[in-house]
mmCIF file of C-alpha atoms in Angstrom:
data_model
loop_
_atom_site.group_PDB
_atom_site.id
_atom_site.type_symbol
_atom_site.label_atom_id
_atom_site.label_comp_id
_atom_site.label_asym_id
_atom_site.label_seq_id
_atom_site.Cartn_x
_atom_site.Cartn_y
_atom_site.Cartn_z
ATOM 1 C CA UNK A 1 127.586 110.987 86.523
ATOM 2 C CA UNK A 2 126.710 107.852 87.440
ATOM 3 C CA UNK A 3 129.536 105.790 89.522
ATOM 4 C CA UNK A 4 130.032 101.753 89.016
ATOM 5 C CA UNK A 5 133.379 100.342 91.153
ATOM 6 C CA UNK A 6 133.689 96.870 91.259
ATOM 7 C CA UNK A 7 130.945 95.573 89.912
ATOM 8 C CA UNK A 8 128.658 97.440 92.401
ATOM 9 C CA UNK A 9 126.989 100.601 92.921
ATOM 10 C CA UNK A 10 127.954 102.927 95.513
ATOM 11 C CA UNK A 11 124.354 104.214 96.365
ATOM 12 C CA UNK A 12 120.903 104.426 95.399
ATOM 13 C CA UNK A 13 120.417 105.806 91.588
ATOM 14 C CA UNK A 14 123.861 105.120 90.655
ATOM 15 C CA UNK A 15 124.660 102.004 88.517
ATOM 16 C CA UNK A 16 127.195 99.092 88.433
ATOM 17 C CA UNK A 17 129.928 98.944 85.690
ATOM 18 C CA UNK A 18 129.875 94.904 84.735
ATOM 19 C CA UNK A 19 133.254 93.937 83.551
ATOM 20 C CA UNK A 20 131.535 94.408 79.715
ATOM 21 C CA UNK A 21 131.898 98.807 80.576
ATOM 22 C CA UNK A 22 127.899 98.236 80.642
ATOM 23 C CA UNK A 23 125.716 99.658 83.466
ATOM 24 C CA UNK A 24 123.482 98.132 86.078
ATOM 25 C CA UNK A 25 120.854 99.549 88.269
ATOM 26 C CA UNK A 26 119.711 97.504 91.043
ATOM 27 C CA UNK A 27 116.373 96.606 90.852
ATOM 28 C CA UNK A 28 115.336 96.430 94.527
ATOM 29 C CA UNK A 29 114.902 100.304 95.314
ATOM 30 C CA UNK A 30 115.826 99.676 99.202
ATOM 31 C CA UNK A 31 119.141 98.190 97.986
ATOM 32 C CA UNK A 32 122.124 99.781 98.718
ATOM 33 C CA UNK A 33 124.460 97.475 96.640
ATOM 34 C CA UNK A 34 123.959 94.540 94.115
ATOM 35 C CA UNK A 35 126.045 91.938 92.829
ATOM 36 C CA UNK A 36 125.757 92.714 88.410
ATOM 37 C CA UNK A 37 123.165 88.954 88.927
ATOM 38 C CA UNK A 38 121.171 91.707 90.966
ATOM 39 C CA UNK A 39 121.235 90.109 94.049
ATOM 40 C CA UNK A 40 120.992 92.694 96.833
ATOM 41 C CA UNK A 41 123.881 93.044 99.467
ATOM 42 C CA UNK A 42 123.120 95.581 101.344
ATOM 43 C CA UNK A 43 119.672 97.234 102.185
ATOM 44 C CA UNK A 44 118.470 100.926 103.034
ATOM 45 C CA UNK A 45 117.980 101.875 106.551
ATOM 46 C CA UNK A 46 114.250 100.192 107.695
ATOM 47 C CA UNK A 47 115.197 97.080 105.791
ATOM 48 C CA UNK A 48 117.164 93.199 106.239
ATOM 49 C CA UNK A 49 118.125 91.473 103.662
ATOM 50 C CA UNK A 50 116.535 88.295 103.453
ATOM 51 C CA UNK A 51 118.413 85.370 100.516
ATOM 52 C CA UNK A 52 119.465 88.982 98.799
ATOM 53 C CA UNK A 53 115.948 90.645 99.106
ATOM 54 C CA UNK A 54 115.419 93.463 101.103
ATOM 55 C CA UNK A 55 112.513 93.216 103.314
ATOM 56 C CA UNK A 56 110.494 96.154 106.308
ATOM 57 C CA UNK A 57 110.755 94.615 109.492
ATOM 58 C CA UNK A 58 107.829 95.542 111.258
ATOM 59 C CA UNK A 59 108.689 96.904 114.813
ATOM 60 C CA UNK A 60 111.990 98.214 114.093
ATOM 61 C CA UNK A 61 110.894 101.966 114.505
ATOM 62 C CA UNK A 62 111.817 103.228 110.857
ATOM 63 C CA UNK A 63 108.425 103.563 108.399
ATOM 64 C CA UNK A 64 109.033 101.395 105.578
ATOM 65 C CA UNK A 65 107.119 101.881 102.258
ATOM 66 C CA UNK A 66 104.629 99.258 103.169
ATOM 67 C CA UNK A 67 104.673 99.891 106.632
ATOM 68 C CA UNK A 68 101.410 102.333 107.684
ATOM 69 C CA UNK A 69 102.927 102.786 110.654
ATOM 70 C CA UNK A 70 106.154 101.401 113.019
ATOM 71 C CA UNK A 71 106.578 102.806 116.531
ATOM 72 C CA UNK A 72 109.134 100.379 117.666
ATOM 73 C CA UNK A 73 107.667 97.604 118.567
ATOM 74 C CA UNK A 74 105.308 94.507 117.775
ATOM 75 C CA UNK A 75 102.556 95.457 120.475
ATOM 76 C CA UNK A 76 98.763 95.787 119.851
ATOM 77 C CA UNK A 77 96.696 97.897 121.466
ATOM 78 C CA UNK A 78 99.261 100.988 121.349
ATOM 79 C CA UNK A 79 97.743 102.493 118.153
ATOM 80 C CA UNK A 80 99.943 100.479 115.732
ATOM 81 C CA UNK A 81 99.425 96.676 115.630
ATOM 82 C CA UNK A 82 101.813 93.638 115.367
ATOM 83 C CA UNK A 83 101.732 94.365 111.030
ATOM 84 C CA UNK A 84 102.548 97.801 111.278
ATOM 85 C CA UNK A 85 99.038 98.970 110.736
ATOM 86 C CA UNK A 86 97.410 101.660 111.511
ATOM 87 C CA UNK A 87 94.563 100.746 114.720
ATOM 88 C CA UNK A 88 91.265 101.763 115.291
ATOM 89 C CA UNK A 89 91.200 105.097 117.277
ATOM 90 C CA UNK A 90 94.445 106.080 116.333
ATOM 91 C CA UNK A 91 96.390 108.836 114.431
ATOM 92 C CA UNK A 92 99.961 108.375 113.607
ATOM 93 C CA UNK A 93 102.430 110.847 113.541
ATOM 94 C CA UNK A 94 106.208 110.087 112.411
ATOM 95 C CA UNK A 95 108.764 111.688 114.977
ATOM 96 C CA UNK A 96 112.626 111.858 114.904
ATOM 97 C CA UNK A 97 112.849 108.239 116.260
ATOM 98 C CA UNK A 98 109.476 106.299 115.556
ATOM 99 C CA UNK A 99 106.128 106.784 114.617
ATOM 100 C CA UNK A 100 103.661 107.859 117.282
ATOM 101 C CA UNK A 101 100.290 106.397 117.592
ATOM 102 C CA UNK A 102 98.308 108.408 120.505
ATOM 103 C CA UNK A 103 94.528 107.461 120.886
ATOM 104 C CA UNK A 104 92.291 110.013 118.904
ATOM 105 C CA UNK A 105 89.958 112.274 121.348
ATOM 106 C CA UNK A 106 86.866 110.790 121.248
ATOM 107 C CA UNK A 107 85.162 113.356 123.750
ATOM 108 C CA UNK A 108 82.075 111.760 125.762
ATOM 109 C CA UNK A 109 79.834 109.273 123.896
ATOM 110 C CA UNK A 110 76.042 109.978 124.772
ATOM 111 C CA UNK A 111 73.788 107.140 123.190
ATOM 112 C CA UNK A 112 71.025 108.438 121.139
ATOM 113 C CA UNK A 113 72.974 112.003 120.464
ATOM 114 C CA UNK A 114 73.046 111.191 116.329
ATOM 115 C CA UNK A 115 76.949 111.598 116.873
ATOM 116 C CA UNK A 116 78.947 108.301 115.767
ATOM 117 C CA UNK A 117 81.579 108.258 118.349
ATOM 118 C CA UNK A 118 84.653 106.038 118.187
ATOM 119 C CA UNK A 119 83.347 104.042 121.448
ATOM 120 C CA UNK A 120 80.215 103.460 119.506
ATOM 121 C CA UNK A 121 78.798 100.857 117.320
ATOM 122 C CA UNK A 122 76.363 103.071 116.010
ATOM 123 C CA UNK A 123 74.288 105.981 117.265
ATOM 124 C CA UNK A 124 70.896 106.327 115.033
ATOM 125 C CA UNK A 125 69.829 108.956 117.107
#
């Protein structure tokens, strides 16, 4: 059953009863609640509402849809840059708390072995 009080909905998936008796779904899917103009009041967990848009903000620790990774912070170098993107050398993992970035092991790079290591430009052999 879907629930509408107020002219709101009370979570994501249910609609908003407009003072017609007609239904609303938000159309923002990281809004919580929505005004019947569909102007977002509330956001999901990851997001801030921004003029009644619900944006990711990068470095906040939770992995937003267009987020590739967010381990808490806006650092680069730590496997997950500035843009919450993924770095060079880097596997992410999504923990509890925030997503963890540790460098990949890249075992010894020997020029001329024929084996492409992340250290490497190229190897040709």
């Amino acid at each position: 059953l879907a629930r509408c009080e107020g002219g709101k909905r009370t979570g994501y998936g249910d609609d908003v009863r407009t003072s017609t008796g007609t239904c609303h779904v938000c159309s923002d899917a990281n809004c919580l609640t929505c005004t019947v103009g569909d102007v977002c009041e509330s956001c999901s967990v990851g997001y801030t509402l921004t003029s009644g848009v619900c944006t990711s903000e990068c470095g906040d620790g939770y992995l937003a849809a267009d987020e590739e990774c967010d381990d808490r912070n806006l650092d680069n170098g730590d496997g997950c840059d500035q843009h919450c993107s993924l770095e060079d050398g880097h596997e992410c993992t999504q923990s509890a708390i925030h997503t963890v970035c540790p460098a990949l092991d890249v075992g010894t790079a020997t020029c001329g072995d024929g084996v492409l290591h992340i250290s490497e430009e190229c190897d040709d052999g």
